[in-house]
JSON list of C-alpha atoms in Angstrom, two decimals:
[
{"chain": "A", "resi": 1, "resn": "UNK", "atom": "CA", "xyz": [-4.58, -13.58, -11.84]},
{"chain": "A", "resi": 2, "resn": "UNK", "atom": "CA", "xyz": [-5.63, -10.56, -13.37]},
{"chain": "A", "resi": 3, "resn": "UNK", "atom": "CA", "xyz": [-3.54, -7.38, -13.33]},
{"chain": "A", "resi": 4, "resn": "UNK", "atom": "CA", "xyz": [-5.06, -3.67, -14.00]},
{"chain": "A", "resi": 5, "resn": "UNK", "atom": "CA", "xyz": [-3.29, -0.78, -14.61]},
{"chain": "A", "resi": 6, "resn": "UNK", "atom": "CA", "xyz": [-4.05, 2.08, -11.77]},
{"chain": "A", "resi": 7, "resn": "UNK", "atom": "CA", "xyz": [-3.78, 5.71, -12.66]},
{"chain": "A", "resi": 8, "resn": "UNK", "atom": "CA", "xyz": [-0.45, 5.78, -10.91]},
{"chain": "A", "resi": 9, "resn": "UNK", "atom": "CA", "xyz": [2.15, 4.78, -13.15]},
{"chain": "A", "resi": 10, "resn": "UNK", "atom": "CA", "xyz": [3.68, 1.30, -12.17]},
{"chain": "A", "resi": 11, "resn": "UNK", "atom": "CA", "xyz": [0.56, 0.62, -9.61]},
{"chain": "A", "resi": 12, "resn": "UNK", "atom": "CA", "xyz": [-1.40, -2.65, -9.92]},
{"chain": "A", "resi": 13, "resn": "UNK", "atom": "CA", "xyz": [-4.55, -3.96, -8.91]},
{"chain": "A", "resi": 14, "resn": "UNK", "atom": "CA", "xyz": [-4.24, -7.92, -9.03]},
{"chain": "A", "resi": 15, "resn": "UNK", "atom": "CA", "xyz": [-7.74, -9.85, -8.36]},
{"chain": "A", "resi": 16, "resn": "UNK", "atom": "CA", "xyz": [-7.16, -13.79, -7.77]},
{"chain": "A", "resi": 17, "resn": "UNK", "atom": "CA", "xyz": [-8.97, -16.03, -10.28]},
{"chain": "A", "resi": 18, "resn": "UNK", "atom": "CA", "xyz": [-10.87, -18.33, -8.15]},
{"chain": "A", "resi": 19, "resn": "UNK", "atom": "CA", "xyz": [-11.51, -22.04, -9.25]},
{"chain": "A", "resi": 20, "resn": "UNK", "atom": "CA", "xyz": [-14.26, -23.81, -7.15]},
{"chain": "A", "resi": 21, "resn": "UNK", "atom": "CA", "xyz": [-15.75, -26.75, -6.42]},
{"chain": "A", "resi": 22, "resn": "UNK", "atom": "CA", "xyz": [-17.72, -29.01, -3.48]},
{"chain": "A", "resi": 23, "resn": "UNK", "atom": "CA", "xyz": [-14.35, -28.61, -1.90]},
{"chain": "A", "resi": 24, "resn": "UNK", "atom": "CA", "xyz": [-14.10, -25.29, -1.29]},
{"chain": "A", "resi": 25, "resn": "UNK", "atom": "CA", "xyz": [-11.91, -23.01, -3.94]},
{"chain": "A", "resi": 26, "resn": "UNK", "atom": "CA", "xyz": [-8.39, -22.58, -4.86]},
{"chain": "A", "resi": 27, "resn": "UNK", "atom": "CA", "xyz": [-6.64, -19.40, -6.17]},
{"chain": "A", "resi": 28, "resn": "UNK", "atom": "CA", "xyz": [-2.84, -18.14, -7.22]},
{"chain": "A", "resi": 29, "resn": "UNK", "atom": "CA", "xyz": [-1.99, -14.94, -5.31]},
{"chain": "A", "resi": 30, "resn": "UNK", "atom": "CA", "xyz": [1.33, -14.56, -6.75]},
{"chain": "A", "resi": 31, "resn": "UNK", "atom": "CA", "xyz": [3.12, -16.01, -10.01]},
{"chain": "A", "resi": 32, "resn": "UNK", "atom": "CA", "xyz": [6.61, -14.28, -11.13]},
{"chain": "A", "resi": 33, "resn": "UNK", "atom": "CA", "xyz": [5.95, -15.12, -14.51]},
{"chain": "A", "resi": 34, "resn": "UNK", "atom": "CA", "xyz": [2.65, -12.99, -14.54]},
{"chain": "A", "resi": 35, "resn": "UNK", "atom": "CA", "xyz": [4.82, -10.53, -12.94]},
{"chain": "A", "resi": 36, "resn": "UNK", "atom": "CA", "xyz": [7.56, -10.08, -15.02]},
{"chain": "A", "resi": 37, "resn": "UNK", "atom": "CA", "xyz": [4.82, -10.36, -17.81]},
{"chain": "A", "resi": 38, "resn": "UNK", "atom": "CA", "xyz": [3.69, -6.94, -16.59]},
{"chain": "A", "resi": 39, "resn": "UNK", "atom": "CA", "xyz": [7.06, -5.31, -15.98]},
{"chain": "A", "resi": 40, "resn": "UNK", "atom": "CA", "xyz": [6.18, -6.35, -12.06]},
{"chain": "A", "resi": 41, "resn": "UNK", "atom": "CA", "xyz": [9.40, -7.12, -9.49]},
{"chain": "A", "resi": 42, "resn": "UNK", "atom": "CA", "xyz": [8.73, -10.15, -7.82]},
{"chain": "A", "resi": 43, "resn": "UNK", "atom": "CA", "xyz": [11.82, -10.91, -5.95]},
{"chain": "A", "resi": 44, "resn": "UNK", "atom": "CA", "xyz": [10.71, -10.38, -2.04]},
{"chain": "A", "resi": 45, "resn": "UNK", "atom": "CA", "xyz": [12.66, -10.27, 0.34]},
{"chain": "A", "resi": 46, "resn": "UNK", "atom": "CA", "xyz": [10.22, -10.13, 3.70]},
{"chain": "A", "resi": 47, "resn": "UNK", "atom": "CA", "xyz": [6.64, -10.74, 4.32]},
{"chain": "A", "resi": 48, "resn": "UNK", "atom": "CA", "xyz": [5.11, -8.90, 7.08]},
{"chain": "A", "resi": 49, "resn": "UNK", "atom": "CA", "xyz": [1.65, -9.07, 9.01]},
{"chain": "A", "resi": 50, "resn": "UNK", "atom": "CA", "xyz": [-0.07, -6.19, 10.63]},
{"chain": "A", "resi": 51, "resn": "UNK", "atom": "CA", "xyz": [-3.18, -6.27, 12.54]},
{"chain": "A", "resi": 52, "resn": "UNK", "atom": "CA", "xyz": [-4.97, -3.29, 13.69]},
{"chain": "A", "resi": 53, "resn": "UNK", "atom": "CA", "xyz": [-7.56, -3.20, 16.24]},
{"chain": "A", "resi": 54, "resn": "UNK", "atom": "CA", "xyz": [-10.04, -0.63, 15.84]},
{"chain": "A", "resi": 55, "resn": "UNK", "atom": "CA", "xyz": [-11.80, 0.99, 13.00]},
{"chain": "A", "resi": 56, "resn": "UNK", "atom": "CA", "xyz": [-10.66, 4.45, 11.69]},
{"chain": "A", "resi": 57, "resn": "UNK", "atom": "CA", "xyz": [-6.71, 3.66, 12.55]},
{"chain": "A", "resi": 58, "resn": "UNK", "atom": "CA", "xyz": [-4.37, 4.93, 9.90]},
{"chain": "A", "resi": 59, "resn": "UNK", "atom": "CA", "xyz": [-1.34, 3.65, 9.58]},
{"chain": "A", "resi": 60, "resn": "UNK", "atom": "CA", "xyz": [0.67, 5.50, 6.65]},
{"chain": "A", "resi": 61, "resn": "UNK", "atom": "CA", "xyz": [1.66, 7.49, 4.65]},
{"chain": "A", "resi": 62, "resn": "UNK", "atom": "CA", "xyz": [5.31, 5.45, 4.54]},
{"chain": "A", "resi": 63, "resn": "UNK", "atom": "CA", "xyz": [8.02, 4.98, 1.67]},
{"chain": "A", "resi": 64, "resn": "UNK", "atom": "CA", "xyz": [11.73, 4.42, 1.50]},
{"chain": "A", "resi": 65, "resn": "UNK", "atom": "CA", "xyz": [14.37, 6.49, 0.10]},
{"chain": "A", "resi": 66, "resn": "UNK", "atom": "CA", "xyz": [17.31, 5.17, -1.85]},
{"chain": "A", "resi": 67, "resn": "UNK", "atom": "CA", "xyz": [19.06, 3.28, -1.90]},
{"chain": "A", "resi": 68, "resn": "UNK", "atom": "CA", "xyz": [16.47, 1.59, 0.16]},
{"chain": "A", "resi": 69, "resn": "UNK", "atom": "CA", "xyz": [13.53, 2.32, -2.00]},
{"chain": "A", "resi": 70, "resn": "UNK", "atom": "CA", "xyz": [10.96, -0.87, -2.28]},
{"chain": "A", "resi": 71, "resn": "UNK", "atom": "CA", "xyz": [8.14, -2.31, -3.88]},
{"chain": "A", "resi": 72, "resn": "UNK", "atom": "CA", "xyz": [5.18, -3.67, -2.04]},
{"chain": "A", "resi": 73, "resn": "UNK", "atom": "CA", "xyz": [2.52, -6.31, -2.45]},
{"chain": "A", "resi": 74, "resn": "UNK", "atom": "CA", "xyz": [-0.47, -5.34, 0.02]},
{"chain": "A", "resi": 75, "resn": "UNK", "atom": "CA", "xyz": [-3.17, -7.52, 0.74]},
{"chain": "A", "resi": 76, "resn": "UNK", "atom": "CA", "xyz": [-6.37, -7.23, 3.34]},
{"chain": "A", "resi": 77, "resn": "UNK", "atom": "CA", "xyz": [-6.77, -10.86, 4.80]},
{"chain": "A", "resi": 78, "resn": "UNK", "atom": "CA", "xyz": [-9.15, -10.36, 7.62]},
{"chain": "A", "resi": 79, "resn": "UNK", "atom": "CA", "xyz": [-11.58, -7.60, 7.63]},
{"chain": "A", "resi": 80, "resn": "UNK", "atom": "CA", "xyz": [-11.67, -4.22, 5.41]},
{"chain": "A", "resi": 81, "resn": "UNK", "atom": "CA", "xyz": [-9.55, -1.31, 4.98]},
{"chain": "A", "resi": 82, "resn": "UNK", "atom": "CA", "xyz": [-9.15, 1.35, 2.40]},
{"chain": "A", "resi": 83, "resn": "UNK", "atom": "CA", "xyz": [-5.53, 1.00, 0.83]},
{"chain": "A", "resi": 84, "resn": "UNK", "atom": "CA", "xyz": [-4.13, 4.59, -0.33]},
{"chain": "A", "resi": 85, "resn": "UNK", "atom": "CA", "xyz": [-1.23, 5.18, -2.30]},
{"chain": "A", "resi": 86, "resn": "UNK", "atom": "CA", "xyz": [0.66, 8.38, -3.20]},
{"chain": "A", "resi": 87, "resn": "UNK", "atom": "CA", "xyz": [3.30, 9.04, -6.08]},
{"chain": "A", "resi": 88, "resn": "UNK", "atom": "CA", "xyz": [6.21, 10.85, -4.37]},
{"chain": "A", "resi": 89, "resn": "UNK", "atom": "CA", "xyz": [8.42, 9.96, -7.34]},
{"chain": "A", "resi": 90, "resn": "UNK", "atom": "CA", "xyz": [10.06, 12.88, -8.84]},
{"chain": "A", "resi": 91, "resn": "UNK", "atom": "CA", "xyz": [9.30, 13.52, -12.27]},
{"chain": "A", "resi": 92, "resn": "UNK", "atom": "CA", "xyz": [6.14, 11.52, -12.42]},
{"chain": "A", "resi": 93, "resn": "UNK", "atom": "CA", "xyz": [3.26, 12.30, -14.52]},
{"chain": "A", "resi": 94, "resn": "UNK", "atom": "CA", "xyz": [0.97, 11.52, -11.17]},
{"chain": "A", "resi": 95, "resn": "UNK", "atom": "CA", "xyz": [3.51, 13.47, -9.07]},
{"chain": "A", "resi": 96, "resn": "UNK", "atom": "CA", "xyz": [1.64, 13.55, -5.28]},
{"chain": "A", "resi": 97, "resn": "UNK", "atom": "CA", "xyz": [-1.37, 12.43, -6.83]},
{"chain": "A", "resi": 98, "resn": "UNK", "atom": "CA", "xyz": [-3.33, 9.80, -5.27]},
{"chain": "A", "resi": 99, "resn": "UNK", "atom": "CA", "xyz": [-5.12, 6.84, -5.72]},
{"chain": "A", "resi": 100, "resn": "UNK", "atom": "CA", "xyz": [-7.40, 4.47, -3.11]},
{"chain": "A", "resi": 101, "resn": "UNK", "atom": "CA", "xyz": [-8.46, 1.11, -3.44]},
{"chain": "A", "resi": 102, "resn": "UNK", "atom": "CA", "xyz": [-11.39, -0.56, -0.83]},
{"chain": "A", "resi": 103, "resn": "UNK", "atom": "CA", "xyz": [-9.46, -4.28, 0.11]},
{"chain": "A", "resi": 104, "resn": "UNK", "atom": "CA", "xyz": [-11.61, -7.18, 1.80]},
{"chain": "A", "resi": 105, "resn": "UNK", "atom": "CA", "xyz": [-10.34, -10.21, 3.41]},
{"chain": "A", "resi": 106, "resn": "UNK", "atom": "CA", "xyz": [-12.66, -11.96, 1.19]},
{"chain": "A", "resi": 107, "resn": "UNK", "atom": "CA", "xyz": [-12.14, -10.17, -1.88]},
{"chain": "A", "resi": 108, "resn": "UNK", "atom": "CA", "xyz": [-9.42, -11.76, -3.29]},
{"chain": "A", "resi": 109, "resn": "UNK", "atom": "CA", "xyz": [-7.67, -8.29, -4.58]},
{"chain": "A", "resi": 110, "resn": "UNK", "atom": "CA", "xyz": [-4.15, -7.30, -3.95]},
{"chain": "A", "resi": 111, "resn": "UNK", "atom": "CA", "xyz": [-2.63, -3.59, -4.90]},
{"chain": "A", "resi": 112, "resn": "UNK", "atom": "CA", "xyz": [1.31, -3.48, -6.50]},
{"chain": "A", "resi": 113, "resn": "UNK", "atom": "CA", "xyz": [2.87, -0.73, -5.13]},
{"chain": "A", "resi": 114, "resn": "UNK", "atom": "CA", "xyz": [5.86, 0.04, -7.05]},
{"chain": "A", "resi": 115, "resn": "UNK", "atom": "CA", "xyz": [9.45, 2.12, -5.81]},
{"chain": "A", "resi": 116, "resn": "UNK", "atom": "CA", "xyz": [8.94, 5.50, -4.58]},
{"chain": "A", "resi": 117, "resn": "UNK", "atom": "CA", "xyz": [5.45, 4.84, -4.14]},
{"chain": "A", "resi": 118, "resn": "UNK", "atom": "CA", "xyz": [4.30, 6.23, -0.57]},
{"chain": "A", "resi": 119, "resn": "UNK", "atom": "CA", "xyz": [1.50, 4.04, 1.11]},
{"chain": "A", "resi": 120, "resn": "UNK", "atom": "CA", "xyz": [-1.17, 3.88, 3.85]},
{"chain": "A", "resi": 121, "resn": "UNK", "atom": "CA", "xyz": [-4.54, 2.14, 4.86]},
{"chain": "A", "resi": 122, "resn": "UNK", "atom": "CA", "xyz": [-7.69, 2.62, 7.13]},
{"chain": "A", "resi": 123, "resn": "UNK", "atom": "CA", "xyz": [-9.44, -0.01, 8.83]},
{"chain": "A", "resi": 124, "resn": "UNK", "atom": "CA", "xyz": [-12.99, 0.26, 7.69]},
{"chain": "A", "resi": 125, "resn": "UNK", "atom": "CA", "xyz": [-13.71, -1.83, 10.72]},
{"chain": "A", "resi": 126, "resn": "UNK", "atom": "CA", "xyz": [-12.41, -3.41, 14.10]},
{"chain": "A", "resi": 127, "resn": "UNK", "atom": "CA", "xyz": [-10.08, -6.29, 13.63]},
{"chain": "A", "resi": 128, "resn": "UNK", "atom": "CA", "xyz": [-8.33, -5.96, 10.51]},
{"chain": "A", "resi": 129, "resn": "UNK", "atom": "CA", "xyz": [-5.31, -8.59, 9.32]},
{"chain": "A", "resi": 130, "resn": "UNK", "atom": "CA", "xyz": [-3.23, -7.59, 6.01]},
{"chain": "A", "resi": 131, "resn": "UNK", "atom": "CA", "xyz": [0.27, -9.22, 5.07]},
{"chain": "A", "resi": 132, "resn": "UNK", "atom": "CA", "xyz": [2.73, -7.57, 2.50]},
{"chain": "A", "resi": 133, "resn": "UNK", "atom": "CA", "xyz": [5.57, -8.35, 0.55]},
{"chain": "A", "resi": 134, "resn": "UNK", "atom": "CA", "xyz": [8.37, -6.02, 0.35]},
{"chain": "A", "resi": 135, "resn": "UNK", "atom": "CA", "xyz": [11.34, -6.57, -2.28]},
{"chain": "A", "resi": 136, "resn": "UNK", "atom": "CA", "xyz": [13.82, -4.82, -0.18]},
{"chain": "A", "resi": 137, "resn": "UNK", "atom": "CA", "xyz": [14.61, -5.01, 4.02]},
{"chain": "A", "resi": 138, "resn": "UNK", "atom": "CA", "xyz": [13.43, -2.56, 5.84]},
{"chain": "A", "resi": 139, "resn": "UNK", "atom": "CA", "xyz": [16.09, -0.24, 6.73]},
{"chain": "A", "resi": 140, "resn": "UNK", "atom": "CA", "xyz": [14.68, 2.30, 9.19]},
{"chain": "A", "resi": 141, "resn": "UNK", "atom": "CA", "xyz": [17.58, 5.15, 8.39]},
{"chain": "A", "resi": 142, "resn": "UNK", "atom": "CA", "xyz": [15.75, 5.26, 5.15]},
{"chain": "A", "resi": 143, "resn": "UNK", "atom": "CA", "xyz": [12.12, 5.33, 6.29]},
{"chain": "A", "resi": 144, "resn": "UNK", "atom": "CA", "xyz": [10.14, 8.46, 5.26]},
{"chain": "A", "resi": 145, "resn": "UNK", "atom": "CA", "xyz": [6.21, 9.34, 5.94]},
{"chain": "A", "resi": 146, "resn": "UNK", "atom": "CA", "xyz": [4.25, 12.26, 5.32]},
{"chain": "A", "resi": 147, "resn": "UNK", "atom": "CA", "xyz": [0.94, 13.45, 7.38]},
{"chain": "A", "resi": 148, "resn": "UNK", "atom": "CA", "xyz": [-2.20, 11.50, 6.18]},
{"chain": "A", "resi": 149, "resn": "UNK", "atom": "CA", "xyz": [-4.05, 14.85, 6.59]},
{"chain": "A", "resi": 150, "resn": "UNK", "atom": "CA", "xyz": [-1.42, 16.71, 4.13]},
{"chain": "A", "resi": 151, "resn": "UNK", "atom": "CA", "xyz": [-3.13, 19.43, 1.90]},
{"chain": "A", "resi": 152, "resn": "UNK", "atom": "CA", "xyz": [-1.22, 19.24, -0.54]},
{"chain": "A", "resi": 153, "resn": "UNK", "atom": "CA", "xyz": [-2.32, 15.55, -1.13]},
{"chain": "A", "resi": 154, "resn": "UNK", "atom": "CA", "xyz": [-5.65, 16.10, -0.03]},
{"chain": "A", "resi": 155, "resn": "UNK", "atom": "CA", "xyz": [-6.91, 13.37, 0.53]},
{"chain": "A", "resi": 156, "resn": "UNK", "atom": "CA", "xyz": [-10.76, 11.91, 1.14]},
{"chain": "A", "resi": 157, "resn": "UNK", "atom": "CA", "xyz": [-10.26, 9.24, 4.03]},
{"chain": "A", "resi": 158, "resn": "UNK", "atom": "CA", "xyz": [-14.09, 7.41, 4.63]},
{"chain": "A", "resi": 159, "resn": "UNK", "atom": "CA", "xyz": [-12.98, 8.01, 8.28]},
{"chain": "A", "resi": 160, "resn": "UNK", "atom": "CA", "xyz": [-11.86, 11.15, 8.80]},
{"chain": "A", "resi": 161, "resn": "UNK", "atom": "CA", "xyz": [-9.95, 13.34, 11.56]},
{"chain": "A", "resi": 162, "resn": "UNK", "atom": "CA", "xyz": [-10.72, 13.30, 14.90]},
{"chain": "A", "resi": 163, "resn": "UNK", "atom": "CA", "xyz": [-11.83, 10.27, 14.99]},
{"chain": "A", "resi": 164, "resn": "UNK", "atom": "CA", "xyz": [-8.75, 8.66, 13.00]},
{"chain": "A", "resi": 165, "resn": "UNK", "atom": "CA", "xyz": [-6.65, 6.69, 15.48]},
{"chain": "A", "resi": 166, "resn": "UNK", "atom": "CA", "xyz": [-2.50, 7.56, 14.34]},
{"chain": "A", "resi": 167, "resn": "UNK", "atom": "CA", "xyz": [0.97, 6.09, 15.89]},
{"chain": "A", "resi": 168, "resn": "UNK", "atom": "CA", "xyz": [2.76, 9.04, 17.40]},
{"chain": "A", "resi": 169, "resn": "UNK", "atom": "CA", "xyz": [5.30, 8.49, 14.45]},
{"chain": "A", "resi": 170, "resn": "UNK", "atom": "CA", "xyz": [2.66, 8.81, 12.06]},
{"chain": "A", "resi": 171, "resn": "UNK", "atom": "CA", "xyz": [1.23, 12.21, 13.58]},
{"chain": "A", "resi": 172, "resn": "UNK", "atom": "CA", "xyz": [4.66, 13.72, 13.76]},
{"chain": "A", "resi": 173, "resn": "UNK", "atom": "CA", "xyz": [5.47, 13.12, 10.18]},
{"chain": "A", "resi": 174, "resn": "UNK", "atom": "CA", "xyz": [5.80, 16.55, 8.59]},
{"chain": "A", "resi": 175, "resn": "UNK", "atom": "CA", "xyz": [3.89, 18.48, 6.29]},
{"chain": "A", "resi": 176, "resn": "UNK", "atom": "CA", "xyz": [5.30, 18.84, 2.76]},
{"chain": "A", "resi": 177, "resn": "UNK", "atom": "CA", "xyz": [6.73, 21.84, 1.95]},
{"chain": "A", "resi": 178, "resn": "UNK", "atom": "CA", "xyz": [6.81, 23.77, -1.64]},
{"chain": "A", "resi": 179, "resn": "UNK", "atom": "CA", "xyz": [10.08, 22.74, -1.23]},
{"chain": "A", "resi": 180, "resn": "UNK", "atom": "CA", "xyz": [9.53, 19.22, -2.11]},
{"chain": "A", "resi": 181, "resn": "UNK", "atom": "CA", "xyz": [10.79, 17.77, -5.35]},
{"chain": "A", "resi": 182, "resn": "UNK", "atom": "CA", "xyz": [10.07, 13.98, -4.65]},
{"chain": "A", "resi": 183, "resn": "UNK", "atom": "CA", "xyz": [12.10, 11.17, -4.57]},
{"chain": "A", "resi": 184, "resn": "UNK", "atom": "CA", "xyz": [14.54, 9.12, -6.84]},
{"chain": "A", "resi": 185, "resn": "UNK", "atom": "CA", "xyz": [13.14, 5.34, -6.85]}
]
């Protein structure tokens, strides 16, 4: 696998390293020795699969506060979507700064987001699978989200607003105030 370093501190991008032959091909998508090699949790504790229907759907911007906060592995196995990621982590040097990666089913690229690390992706296109690993439960007292359309975030979505397709939880997430200091991962 190879692991690079994304502009948010603690974020990954991990491509697989193919090997192929007559066969077909064969690739690692996870090895918690490369992980710990890059500072990278790897205990996970659940595996979940989304699929979303129709192109321009957001689902995001989510994150967990302590002392459920969690690291994800997020990958696109079925169509295209473009994975976001926001630093709500108090303190940081990329402090609500954010940082988008395009993920294909066929692409063989994963993102690492790490604690306190708020996430979200489009569907570029109808019919999109992903699965993630999370290395804590979800615990829905805990669960946080913030408007996908936030100005203070700001940011570019390829699809943008009307015609992105939001849960009702997701469109009543709040704006963020001045107020807000972050979170403790």
């Amino acid at each position: 696998m190879e692991f690079t370093a994304l502009e948010l501190p603690g974020a990954y991008l991990i491509e697989e390293e193919s090997r192929r032959d007559a066969r077909g091909d064969l690739s690692r998508i996870f090895c918690a020795r490369e992980f710990a090699e890059h500072g990278l949790e790897s205990t996970f504790v659940q595996v979940n699969r989304s699929r979303t229907f129709r192109r321009g759907t957001v689902r995001g911007l989510h994150y967990q506060i302590p002392p459920a906060t969690e690291a994800k592995l997020f990958r696109c196995l079925r169509g295209s979507l473009l994975h976001v990621m926001v630093d709500m982590r108090r303190g940081s040097r990329s402090f609500l700064r954010w940082h988008a990666e395009v993920l294909t089913g066929d692409g063989g690229r994963m993102v690492y987001v790490p604690r306190g690390v708020a996430h979200a992706m489009q569907a570029l296109e109808d019919d999109v699978e992903t699965m993630y690993s999370t290395t804590t439960h979800y615990a829905p007292e805990h669960e946080r989200g913030c408007r996908y359309d936030d100005p203070r975030i700001g940011i570019a979505w390829p699809i943008a607003p009307p015609q992105a397709i939001l849960s009702d939880k997701d469109r009543a997430f709040p704006l963020l105030g001045s107020d807000f200091e972050g979170v403790h991962p």
